[in-house]
Structure formats: C-alpha cells, structure tokens
Backbone as JSON, one array per atom type, in Angstrom:
{
  "sequence": "MSLYTPEQVSSYLHRLGLDHHDVCDVSLATLTLLMRRHLSVVPWENLDIHYSQSHRLSVNPGDVHHNVVERKRGGYCMQNNTGFCTLLRSLGFKVYTGGARVSLMVQGKQREDGFTGLTHSVIFVLFGVDLIYVVDVGFGRNGLTQPILLADDGSSVCACCDEAHMLALAPIPGAVVSTPSWVLRHRKGIDAPWTDVYAFNTTEFFEQDYKVYLNIVLCMILSFHVFALGHVALYFHP",
  "N": [[0.7, 1.28, -19.69], [-1.37, 3.0, -17.26], [-2.36, 6.37, -17.17], [-3.2, 9.49, -15.42], [-5.18, 12.1, -16.6], [-4.19, 15.56, -17.02], [-6.17, 17.14, -15.77], [-7.32, 15.4, -13.97], [-5.09, 14.73, -12.46], [-4.65, 17.26, -11.21], [-7.0, 17.54, -9.82], [-6.84, 15.3, -8.05], [-4.46, 16.04, -6.63], [-5.46, 18.29, -5.38], [-7.42, 17.02, -3.64], [-5.61, 16.01, -1.87], [-4.74, 18.11, -0.55], [-2.79, 19.57, -1.91], [-0.96, 21.42, -4.5], [0.38, 21.85, -7.91], [2.61, 23.34, -7.5], [3.63, 22.35, -5.17], [4.68, 19.84, -5.84], [6.69, 19.93, -7.73], [9.06, 18.68, -8.44], [10.68, 15.53, -9.28], [11.37, 13.83, -6.67], [12.78, 12.28, -3.59], [11.87, 13.72, -1.43], [9.43, 14.9, -2.38], [8.06, 12.62, -3.01], [7.75, 11.57, -0.34], [6.25, 13.58, 0.86], [3.92, 13.52, -0.71], [3.1, 10.75, -0.16], [2.64, 10.81, 2.7], [0.6, 12.78, 2.8], [-1.49, 11.36, 1.44], [-1.85, 9.22, 3.11], [-2.9, 10.46, 5.33], [-5.29, 11.67, 4.41], [-6.7, 9.89, 2.73], [-8.5, 7.14, 3.5], [-7.76, 3.82, 4.54], [-10.11, 1.48, 4.04], [-13.23, -0.41, 4.3], [-15.77, 0.09, 3.49], [-17.41, 0.04, 1.18], [-17.77, -2.71, 0.72], [-19.68, -3.32, 2.52], [-21.8, -1.42, 2.07], [-22.23, -0.76, -0.66], [-24.12, -1.33, -3.62], [-23.37, -3.34, -5.3], [-21.39, -4.73, -3.83], [-18.87, -5.03, -4.7], [-15.4, -4.53, -5.72], [-13.23, -2.13, -7.5], [-10.29, -2.01, -9.34], [-9.72, -0.44, -11.33], [-7.96, 2.33, -12.52], [-9.34, 4.78, -13.29], [-11.85, 4.3, -11.98], [-10.95, 4.28, -9.45], [-10.03, 6.9, -9.05], [-12.42, 8.34, -9.22], [-13.65, 7.28, -6.88], [-11.84, 8.12, -4.83], [-11.47, 10.93, -5.22], [-13.77, 12.21, -6.24], [-15.84, 11.01, -4.73], [-14.76, 11.24, -2.4], [-13.55, 9.24, -0.77], [-12.01, 6.21, 0.51], [-10.24, 3.17, 0.2], [-9.61, -0.42, -0.27], [-6.38, -2.15, -0.02], [-5.37, -2.61, -2.61], [-6.78, -0.87, -4.17], [-6.24, 1.69, -3.15], [-3.36, 1.83, -3.48], [-3.18, 1.47, -6.22], [-4.46, 3.79, -7.19], [-2.72, 5.68, -6.07], [-0.23, 4.98, -7.26], [-0.69, 5.37, -10.01], [-1.13, 8.12, -9.86], [1.49, 9.01, -9.04], [2.93, 8.07, -11.38], [1.87, 9.66, -13.32], [2.94, 12.03, -12.54], [5.4, 11.95, -13.22], [7.11, 10.14, -11.98], [9.15, 7.01, -11.97], [7.61, 4.1, -11.68], [6.1, 1.19, -10.29], [3.87, -1.67, -9.43], [3.68, -4.41, -7.18], [2.97, -7.7, -5.81], [2.22, -8.88, -2.44], [2.67, -10.95, 0.42], [0.85, -11.31, 3.4], [1.97, -11.33, 6.59], [1.22, -13.87, 9.0], [1.75, -13.23, 11.61], [0.56, -10.73, 12.01], [-1.97, -11.58, 12.76], [-1.54, -12.42, 15.29], [0.0, -14.72, 15.42], [2.79, -16.85, 15.18], [6.24, -16.3, 13.85], [7.18, -18.54, 12.46], [4.89, -19.56, 11.4], [4.31, -18.44, 9.12], [3.05, -16.96, 6.01], [0.18, -15.41, 4.32], [-1.4, -16.12, 1.11], [-0.9, -14.17, -2.0], [-2.18, -11.4, -1.17], [-1.97, -8.79, -0.88], [-0.72, -5.4, -1.95], [2.11, -3.64, -3.15], [4.05, -0.75, -3.7], [6.61, 0.28, -5.95], [9.11, 2.58, -6.31], [11.44, 3.98, -8.46], [14.63, 5.48, -8.46], [17.08, 6.66, -10.51], [19.47, 4.28, -11.4], [19.95, 2.23, -9.53], [18.57, 2.62, -7.12], [15.77, 1.87, -5.31], [12.69, 2.47, -3.95], [10.3, 1.4, -1.43], [6.91, 1.78, -1.25], [3.68, 2.33, 0.3], [0.39, 2.84, 0.62], [-1.89, 1.58, 1.49], [-2.09, -0.37, 3.7], [-2.93, 0.04, 6.3], [-3.09, -0.32, 9.87], [-0.05, -0.62, 11.36], [1.38, -0.31, 9.07], [3.59, 1.11, 6.47], [4.73, 4.56, 6.91], [6.29, 6.23, 5.49], [8.49, 6.46, 2.56], [10.65, 3.64, 2.19], [13.77, 2.51, 1.77], [14.91, 0.01, -0.45], [16.73, -2.22, 0.86], [18.89, -4.43, 2.48], [20.28, -3.72, 5.02], [20.1, -3.53, 7.78], [19.08, -1.09, 8.62], [16.67, 1.27, 9.75], [13.39, 2.92, 9.51], [11.59, 5.71, 10.78], [8.25, 5.09, 12.04], [6.22, 6.08, 13.62], [6.18, 8.11, 16.45], [7.92, 6.05, 18.79], [7.86, 3.95, 17.16], [8.99, 1.79, 14.49], [10.17, 0.81, 11.12], [11.65, -1.8, 9.18], [13.6, -3.4, 6.42], [14.27, -6.71, 5.39], [15.97, -9.49, 4.05], [14.69, -12.67, 3.94], [13.91, -16.16, 4.22], [10.83, -17.8, 3.05], [8.74, -19.42, 5.32], [8.34, -22.92, 4.91], [8.88, -22.97, 2.11], [9.96, -24.54, -0.85], [11.98, -23.86, -2.65], [14.81, -22.13, -1.65], [15.22, -19.43, -2.08], [15.46, -16.11, -0.73], [12.86, -13.88, 0.39], [11.85, -10.25, 0.27], [11.18, -8.89, 3.37], [8.94, -6.85, 5.17], [9.25, -5.4, 8.32], [8.03, -4.42, 11.54], [8.31, -2.53, 14.48], [7.1, -1.89, 17.61], [8.16, -0.22, 19.6], [11.2, 1.08, 21.12], [12.34, -0.97, 22.63], [10.91, -3.17, 21.87], [10.15, -6.3, 20.18], [10.86, -7.1, 16.76], [8.27, -7.45, 14.31], [7.0, -9.35, 11.78], [5.47, -7.88, 8.87], [4.63, -7.95, 6.08], [5.63, -10.04, 3.21], [7.54, -9.95, 0.1], [8.45, -9.95, -3.39], [10.22, -8.31, -6.21], [8.84, -8.57, -8.57], [6.82, -7.32, -11.22], [3.48, -6.35, -11.19], [0.39, -6.19, -13.0], [-2.7, -4.54, -14.09], [-4.5, -6.55, -14.91], [-3.54, -8.7, -13.34], [-4.39, -7.87, -10.85], [-7.06, -7.89, -11.08], [-7.69, -10.44, -11.13], [-6.66, -11.37, -8.64], [-8.21, -9.62, -6.94], [-10.72, -10.72, -6.94], [-10.44, -13.19, -5.76], [-9.39, -12.23, -3.17], [-11.6, -10.75, -2.39], [-13.5, -12.79, -1.85], [-12.28, -13.95, 0.32], [-12.26, -11.74, 2.09], [-15.0, -11.41, 2.54], [-15.36, -13.57, 4.24], [-13.81, -13.15, 6.35], [-13.47, -12.0, 9.65], [-12.73, -9.3, 10.28], [-13.2, -7.77, 8.14], [-15.81, -8.62, 7.26], [-17.54, -8.35, 9.45], [-16.85, -6.16, 10.73], [-16.54, -2.52, 10.5], [-14.37, -0.61, 8.85], [-12.25, 2.17, 8.91], [-9.34, 3.81, 8.37], [-7.04, 6.24, 9.18], [-3.86, 7.91, 8.82], [-2.14, 9.9, 11.22], [0.27, 12.07, 11.31]],
  "CA": [[0.41, 1.68, -18.24], [-2.37, 4.05, -17.13], [-1.93, 7.77, -16.61], [-4.28, 10.31, -15.3], [-5.17, 13.37, -17.35], [-3.81, 16.76, -16.34], [-7.27, 17.64, -14.93], [-7.45, 14.25, -12.92], [-3.89, 14.97, -11.57], [-5.0, 18.42, -10.38], [-8.14, 17.23, -8.7], [-6.21, 14.4, -7.05], [-3.63, 16.8, -5.71], [-6.46, 19.12, -4.59], [-7.93, 16.04, -2.62], [-4.57, 15.82, -0.88], [-4.42, 19.48, -0.03], [-1.65, 20.2, -2.59], [-1.09, 21.87, -5.88], [1.42, 21.54, -8.76], [3.8, 23.95, -6.97], [4.17, 21.47, -4.08], [5.25, 18.55, -6.34], [7.31, 20.42, -8.92], [10.11, 17.9, -8.88], [10.64, 14.12, -8.99], [12.44, 13.53, -5.64], [12.35, 11.63, -2.5], [11.16, 14.62, -0.57], [8.14, 15.03, -2.94], [7.37, 11.3, -2.75], [7.46, 11.51, 1.1], [5.17, 14.57, 0.99], [2.71, 12.86, -1.3], [2.69, 9.56, 0.63], [2.08, 11.25, 4.05], [-0.61, 13.42, 2.65], [-2.31, 10.42, 0.96], [-2.27, 8.39, 4.28], [-3.68, 11.34, 6.25], [-6.55, 12.14, 3.76], [-7.54, 8.86, 2.05], [-8.4, 6.08, 4.51], [-7.87, 2.37, 4.25], [-11.45, 1.17, 4.5], [-13.94, -1.5, 3.66], [-17.24, 0.41, 3.55], [-18.14, -0.4, -0.03], [-18.09, -4.06, 0.83], [-20.94, -3.44, 3.33], [-22.95, -0.47, 1.71], [-22.47, -0.51, -2.11], [-25.21, -2.22, -4.12], [-22.71, -4.52, -5.87], [-20.41, -5.24, -2.9], [-17.71, -5.39, -5.43], [-14.43, -3.48, -5.63], [-12.68, -2.02, -8.72], [-8.9, -1.5, -9.38], [-9.45, 0.43, -12.59], [-7.52, 3.68, -12.08], [-10.46, 5.73, -13.26], [-12.88, 4.12, -10.94], [-10.3, 4.62, -8.14], [-10.03, 8.33, -9.02], [-13.82, 8.73, -8.91], [-13.91, 7.1, -5.55], [-11.05, 8.92, -3.91], [-11.48, 12.32, -5.48], [-15.25, 12.77, -6.35], [-16.66, 10.59, -3.56], [-13.9, 11.55, -1.11], [-13.57, 8.05, 0.0], [-10.77, 5.47, 0.53], [-10.53, 1.79, -0.23], [-8.84, -1.56, 0.09], [-4.98, -1.93, -0.37], [-5.15, -2.55, -4.09], [-7.36, 0.34, -4.73], [-5.37, 2.87, -2.71], [-2.06, 1.73, -4.11], [-3.43, 1.6, -7.68], [-4.64, 5.16, -7.43], [-1.56, 6.45, -5.73], [0.85, 4.57, -8.18], [-1.09, 6.11, -11.1], [-0.77, 9.59, -9.6], [2.91, 9.09, -9.2], [3.37, 7.93, -12.68], [1.45, 10.83, -14.1], [3.77, 13.21, -12.1], [6.74, 11.63, -13.75], [7.93, 9.09, -11.24], [9.26, 5.8, -12.51], [6.91, 3.49, -10.7], [5.26, -0.03, -10.75], [3.4, -2.26, -8.28], [3.81, -5.84, -7.06], [2.2, -8.4, -4.82], [2.74, -9.23, -1.09], [1.98, -11.97, 1.24], [0.77, -10.74, 4.71], [2.49, -12.29, 7.7], [0.31, -14.37, 10.03], [2.11, -12.55, 12.88], [-0.39, -9.69, 12.11], [-3.12, -12.14, 13.44], [-1.04, -12.8, 16.54], [0.62, -15.97, 15.3], [4.31, -16.9, 15.3], [6.92, -16.1, 12.56], [7.23, -19.83, 11.7], [3.49, -19.89, 10.89], [4.41, -18.0, 7.65], [2.35, -15.85, 5.4], [-0.96, -15.63, 3.5], [-1.21, -15.93, -0.34], [-0.69, -12.64, -2.43], [-3.47, -10.74, -0.89], [-1.72, -7.3, -0.63], [0.01, -4.8, -2.99], [3.0, -2.57, -2.73], [4.47, 0.26, -4.86], [8.08, 0.41, -6.13], [9.54, 3.82, -6.97], [12.86, 3.91, -8.86], [15.5, 6.64, -8.57], [18.39, 6.37, -11.11], [19.62, 2.75, -11.94], [19.94, 1.26, -8.47], [17.7, 2.92, -5.89], [14.35, 1.46, -5.31], [11.94, 2.76, -2.5], [9.07, 0.73, -1.32], [5.77, 2.67, -0.86], [2.43, 1.64, 0.47], [-0.6, 3.72, 1.18], [-3.11, 0.67, 1.61], [-2.14, -1.48, 4.57], [-3.65, 0.24, 7.69], [-2.35, -0.39, 11.05], [1.4, -1.13, 11.3], [1.82, -0.18, 7.59], [4.58, 2.27, 6.27], [4.19, 5.93, 6.89], [7.18, 7.02, 4.66], [9.13, 5.54, 1.7], [11.76, 2.86, 2.77], [14.88, 2.07, 0.74], [14.98, -1.49, -0.62], [18.13, -2.57, 1.11], [19.15, -5.34, 3.67], [21.51, -3.37, 5.69], [19.84, -3.33, 9.12], [18.68, 0.32, 8.96], [15.28, 1.42, 10.0], [12.87, 4.32, 9.27], [10.59, 5.96, 11.83], [6.91, 4.92, 11.62], [5.44, 7.07, 14.4], [6.75, 8.14, 17.8], [9.12, 5.24, 18.92], [7.65, 2.84, 16.27], [9.94, 1.82, 13.31], [10.07, -0.19, 10.11], [12.89, -2.1, 8.47], [13.35, -4.45, 5.47], [15.37, -7.74, 5.57], [15.87, -10.59, 3.26], [14.55, -13.76, 4.76], [13.23, -17.29, 3.5], [9.56, -18.0, 3.49], [8.56, -20.69, 5.91], [7.8, -23.95, 3.98], [9.21, -22.83, 0.75], [10.83, -25.59, -1.4], [13.08, -23.06, -3.08], [15.21, -21.23, -0.53], [15.52, -17.96, -2.41], [14.8, -15.31, 0.25], [12.08, -12.7, -0.06], [11.94, -9.13, 1.16], [10.15, -8.94, 4.51], [8.85, -5.65, 5.97], [9.09, -5.72, 9.73], [7.6, -3.38, 12.38], [8.58, -2.59, 15.92], [6.11, -0.86, 18.28], [8.91, 0.5, 20.54], [12.58, 0.76, 21.03], [12.84, -2.31, 23.14], [10.0, -4.12, 21.44], [10.6, -7.15, 19.16], [10.39, -6.9, 15.29], [7.16, -8.38, 14.0], [6.9, -9.41, 10.31], [4.17, -7.29, 8.35], [4.43, -8.74, 4.8], [6.78, -10.41, 2.44], [7.39, -9.6, -1.35], [9.63, -9.74, -4.33], [10.08, -7.14, -7.02], [8.14, -8.75, -9.81], [5.9, -6.3, -11.64], [2.1, -6.72, -11.35], [-0.37, -5.44, -13.97], [-4.1, -4.49, -13.68], [-4.96, -7.79, -15.1], [-3.24, -9.53, -12.21], [-5.11, -7.41, -9.71], [-8.48, -8.19, -11.31], [-7.77, -11.97, -10.69], [-6.52, -11.45, -7.18], [-9.24, -9.02, -6.27], [-11.87, -11.55, -6.85], [-10.09, -14.12, -4.71], [-9.38, -11.58, -1.96], [-12.96, -10.38, -2.0], [-14.06, -13.95, -1.17], [-11.63, -14.04, 1.55], [-12.61, -10.56, 2.87], [-16.27, -11.7, 2.99], [-15.37, -14.72, 5.17], [-12.84, -12.81, 7.32], [-14.32, -11.16, 10.5], [-12.36, -7.98, 10.38], [-13.86, -7.09, 7.04], [-17.19, -8.89, 7.09], [-18.3, -7.92, 10.53], [-16.36, -4.79, 11.2], [-16.57, -1.35, 9.6], [-13.04, -0.16, 9.1], [-11.7, 3.39, 8.11], [-8.13, 4.14, 9.12], [-6.17, 7.35, 8.72], [-2.66, 8.12, 9.49], [-1.98, 11.33, 11.63], [1.67, 12.33, 11.67]],
  "C": [[-0.51, 2.95, -18.28], [-1.82, 5.21, -16.7], [-3.27, 8.53, -16.44], [-4.11, 11.61, -16.1], [-4.72, 14.48, -16.43], [-4.99, 17.18, -15.3], [-7.41, 16.58, -13.82], [-6.32, 14.51, -11.95], [-4.2, 16.19, -10.68], [-5.97, 18.19, -9.4], [-7.65, 16.2, -7.71], [-5.32, 15.1, -6.05], [-4.49, 17.66, -4.83], [-7.04, 18.27, -3.31], [-6.85, 15.91, -1.46], [-4.16, 17.15, -0.15], [-3.17, 20.05, -0.66], [-1.89, 20.69, -3.93], [0.27, 21.51, -6.63], [2.8, 22.19, -8.11], [4.55, 23.22, -5.85], [4.9, 20.31, -4.63], [5.87, 18.93, -7.73], [8.61, 19.56, -9.39], [9.92, 16.47, -8.5], [11.66, 13.72, -8.06], [11.85, 12.75, -4.58], [11.55, 12.44, -1.51], [9.62, 14.87, -1.06], [7.34, 13.65, -2.74], [6.93, 11.25, -1.29], [6.19, 12.35, 1.3], [3.89, 13.79, 0.5], [2.11, 11.65, -0.44], [1.97, 9.93, 2.02], [0.64, 11.88, 3.91], [-1.83, 12.4, 2.33], [-2.88, 9.57, 2.2], [-3.11, 9.22, 5.33], [-5.06, 11.73, 5.65], [-7.42, 10.9, 3.29], [-7.39, 7.54, 2.96], [-8.44, 4.73, 3.85], [-9.19, 2.04, 4.96], [-12.22, 0.19, 3.67], [-15.4, -1.18, 3.42], [-18.09, -0.05, 2.36], [-18.6, -1.95, -0.01], [-19.48, -4.2, 1.54], [-22.11, -2.58, 2.61], [-23.12, -0.27, 0.18], [-23.59, -1.56, -2.57], [-24.61, -3.53, -4.61], [-21.74, -5.38, -4.93], [-19.23, -5.82, -3.65], [-16.7, -4.19, -5.46], [-13.65, -3.38, -7.08], [-11.25, -1.48, -8.55], [-8.68, -0.7, -10.71], [-9.08, 1.88, -12.08], [-8.55, 4.72, -12.21], [-11.51, 5.68, -12.32], [-12.25, 4.57, -9.54], [-10.21, 6.18, -7.91], [-11.38, 8.84, -8.67], [-14.07, 8.48, -7.49], [-13.14, 7.95, -4.62], [-11.31, 10.43, -4.07], [-12.96, 12.88, -5.48], [-16.16, 12.4, -5.09], [-16.06, 10.87, -2.23], [-13.91, 10.42, -0.25], [-12.23, 7.45, -0.08], [-11.03, 4.07, -0.03], [-9.44, 0.87, 0.33], [-7.36, -1.31, -0.53], [-4.71, -1.8, -1.85], [-5.7, -1.41, -4.7], [-6.6, 1.53, -4.54], [-4.1, 2.9, -3.38], [-2.18, 1.78, -5.63], [-3.67, 3.1, -7.97], [-3.37, 6.07, -7.21], [-0.34, 6.16, -6.8], [0.55, 5.37, -9.56], [-0.84, 7.57, -11.04], [0.66, 9.84, -9.74], [3.4, 9.12, -10.54], [2.96, 9.16, -13.63], [2.21, 12.12, -13.67], [5.18, 13.09, -12.53], [7.69, 10.7, -13.07], [7.91, 7.8, -12.04], [8.77, 4.81, -11.41], [6.13, 2.31, -11.15], [4.82, -0.61, -9.37], [3.69, -3.75, -8.37], [2.94, -6.44, -5.85], [2.96, -8.72, -3.55], [2.03, -10.16, -0.51], [1.94, -11.39, 2.68], [1.21, -11.82, 5.77], [1.33, -12.61, 8.7], [0.53, -13.82, 11.37], [1.2, -11.38, 13.01], [-1.64, -10.18, 12.77], [-2.62, -12.78, 14.7], [-0.41, -14.17, 16.57], [2.1, -15.84, 15.38], [5.01, -16.81, 13.96], [6.98, -17.48, 11.83], [5.97, -20.21, 11.09], [3.4, -19.34, 9.43], [3.56, -16.94, 7.29], [1.08, -16.39, 4.62], [-0.49, -15.8, 2.01], [-0.89, -14.46, -0.71], [-1.95, -11.98, -2.3], [-3.19, -9.26, -0.62], [-0.96, -6.76, -1.81], [0.87, -3.87, -2.45], [3.4, -1.8, -4.03], [6.01, 0.33, -4.8], [8.37, 1.65, -6.83], [11.11, 3.79, -7.19], [13.39, 5.26, -9.09], [16.76, 6.21, -9.24], [18.39, 4.83, -11.47], [19.56, 1.88, -10.86], [19.22, 1.56, -7.3], [16.25, 2.76, -6.14], [13.86, 1.74, -3.94], [10.62, 2.02, -2.56], [8.08, 1.75, -0.63], [4.52, 1.96, -0.65], [1.49, 2.51, 1.21], [-1.88, 2.89, 1.47], [-2.94, -0.33, 2.69], [-2.93, -1.12, 5.93], [-2.68, 0.22, 8.7], [-1.06, -1.19, 10.87], [2.03, -1.0, 9.96], [2.84, 1.04, 7.56], [3.91, 3.5, 6.32], [5.19, 6.8, 6.12], [7.85, 5.98, 3.75], [10.37, 4.84, 2.55], [12.62, 2.34, 1.63], [14.95, 0.54, 0.7], [16.4, -1.87, -0.36], [18.07, -3.44, 2.48], [20.34, -5.07, 4.44], [21.2, -3.02, 7.22], [19.31, -1.99, 9.63], [17.18, 0.39, 9.04], [14.68, 2.84, 9.62], [11.79, 4.55, 10.35], [9.23, 5.73, 11.27], [6.04, 6.08, 12.31], [5.87, 6.95, 15.8], [7.95, 7.18, 17.84], [8.96, 4.08, 17.96], [8.63, 3.02, 15.0], [9.64, 0.69, 12.27], [11.44, -0.48, 9.52], [12.56, -3.17, 7.42], [14.57, -5.47, 5.68], [15.0, -8.84, 4.46], [15.77, -11.87, 4.07], [13.76, -14.83, 4.01], [11.67, -17.34, 3.98], [9.36, -19.36, 4.06], [7.86, -21.81, 4.95], [8.1, -23.96, 2.66], [10.11, -23.96, 0.24], [12.11, -24.9, -1.89], [13.54, -22.07, -2.08], [15.62, -19.81, -0.95], [14.75, -17.11, -1.42], [13.9, -14.27, -0.44], [12.36, -11.47, 0.74], [10.88, -9.21, 2.17], [10.2, -7.49, 5.21], [8.49, -5.98, 7.36], [8.86, -4.33, 10.48], [7.82, -3.51, 13.71], [7.81, -1.44, 16.61], [6.95, 0.02, 19.3], [10.34, 0.17, 20.48], [13.1, -0.59, 21.54], [11.89, -3.46, 22.8], [10.63, -5.1, 20.37], [10.15, -6.76, 17.76], [9.36, -7.95, 14.96], [7.12, -8.19, 12.39], [5.52, -8.79, 9.91], [3.91, -8.06, 7.1], [5.74, -8.95, 4.15], [6.51, -10.15, 0.92], [8.6, -9.73, -2.14], [9.33, -8.68, -5.14], [9.52, -7.46, -8.41], [7.02, -7.84, -10.06], [4.54, -7.03, -11.74], [1.41, -5.63, -12.33], [-1.99, -5.38, -13.52], [-4.84, -5.72, -13.94], [-4.73, -8.77, -13.98], [-4.21, -9.09, -11.03], [-6.56, -7.84, -9.83], [-8.72, -9.63, -10.87], [-7.68, -11.96, -9.14], [-7.54, -10.88, -6.45], [-10.39, -9.93, -5.97], [-11.65, -12.65, -5.82], [-10.1, -13.41, -3.31], [-10.75, -11.13, -1.43], [-13.6, -11.61, -1.35], [-13.52, -14.16, 0.11], [-12.12, -12.92, 2.56], [-14.05, -10.86, 3.45], [-16.43, -12.84, 4.03], [-14.52, -14.31, 6.38], [-13.51, -11.7, 8.29], [-13.97, -9.66, 10.58], [-13.13, -7.25, 9.46], [-15.44, -7.27, 6.96], [-18.06, -8.35, 8.27], [-18.02, -6.5, 10.89], [-16.43, -3.87, 10.1], [-15.32, -0.64, 9.87], [-12.76, 1.19, 8.18], [-10.57, 3.96, 9.0], [-7.43, 5.29, 8.4], [-4.83, 7.4, 9.37], [-2.53, 9.61, 9.87], [-0.48, 11.34, 12.19], [1.78, 13.14, 12.95]]
}
C-alpha cells in the first residue's frame, strides 16, 4: 500500500492549511478536520479532461500529490479519494478504499431505476476492531461533508444547514442475489424525502482496480454531458 514521504505529507498538510501539530493524533476529530479542510480546499473538478494534452486521468498517489499540492488543483472522485486515503494512511490511520454505484436518483430518476456500475470510490477508516467510518472527498454536490459511522440504525449526520446524510442497508434493484448493500442517502431539508446518493459494500479496492475502472469511467465521462460539455469545479464551504 502506498505511503507519502514525510516531505509529501508536510506539503499536503500545508495545502490544506494545516501542520503536524493540528493532526497529532489518530482520532475521529482529526479525521473530521482533515476531511472538511480537504473539501474546502481541493475541488471536485473535471478541468484536465478539457484542458490537458492527454485528456487522461491518473490515480497514482504520486501523480495525485503533484496535481493537488504542486499544481493546486483538484480532480475526479477516484483521484481525490486516492490522494486523501494515502495522506490518512501516511498519518497512521487504518484505511482503505472501495467502489460505489451512483444512484440514478442523482439524475432525477426514481429509486426503483437503480444504480450505475462501479463508477465512484469511497474511503473506509477503521477505529478499533468494530468501528468503521465512511469518508468521501470526491463526490461533489450532495456528497458527505463529515465522516459517517457505518451503521444501519436510522441515525443521520448533518451535511450543511438543514441537510443531512444517513446510511441504510437496502437491496439493489434487479439484483439476483438479495444480499443488501450499504446505501448513502441525502435529505435537503427536515421535511424533505431521503434521496439515494450511492450504494457500496466493504470490499477493498486496489490501485490496479482503479486503473481498470478509470478507463471505463473516462469513456463514460466523455459521453456524459455534465463532464463533456460543462466545466466543473466544486468546493465545500462549511
């Protein structure tokens, strides 16, 4: 598993407006601080697809560090989450990433219409033997703004103002095997309905997996109007 050098960690923290004194312990509070700073400073964006010479994206941790820290840019979900996951691991967190299916409700469809293929990534942070928090710094609008405990207990966490997120175990529409998946849901207000954001399980993904998926996703991006026709750069402002 990749780690950043001490110099790379220091420069990444500096990019987030932090230093080692701010992240001296491996705790939920430190994780929350890092996540919120990353969302505020490093945008979810697609500009390299339009303006780079290769129109290609890299999930190599070193390339992501160069992009985020030296170029002061952001990236697509797999890039941002790869960089953040590597930073967390380098700071001593027990962490890994997995794949997620984006809900078609994000595109205005109904819950029964289901989900995309594995086109997104999420981060899992482990505390002790049985506490897992889900972290994501690469979804953009309606995405997580703080870590959320992996639990199906009906609880929710604040997203922004009256908005909230929750996790639930639910079946994937059309699945032959009825094993439920974890589904992240978002609510825009206290009286608003819950909307599915994405579904995932806790299987670990590796850099080799993302290299395969990124090529597939890139083909989708170039044919999907939000990425191909629009220029997107989203920040979170707490």
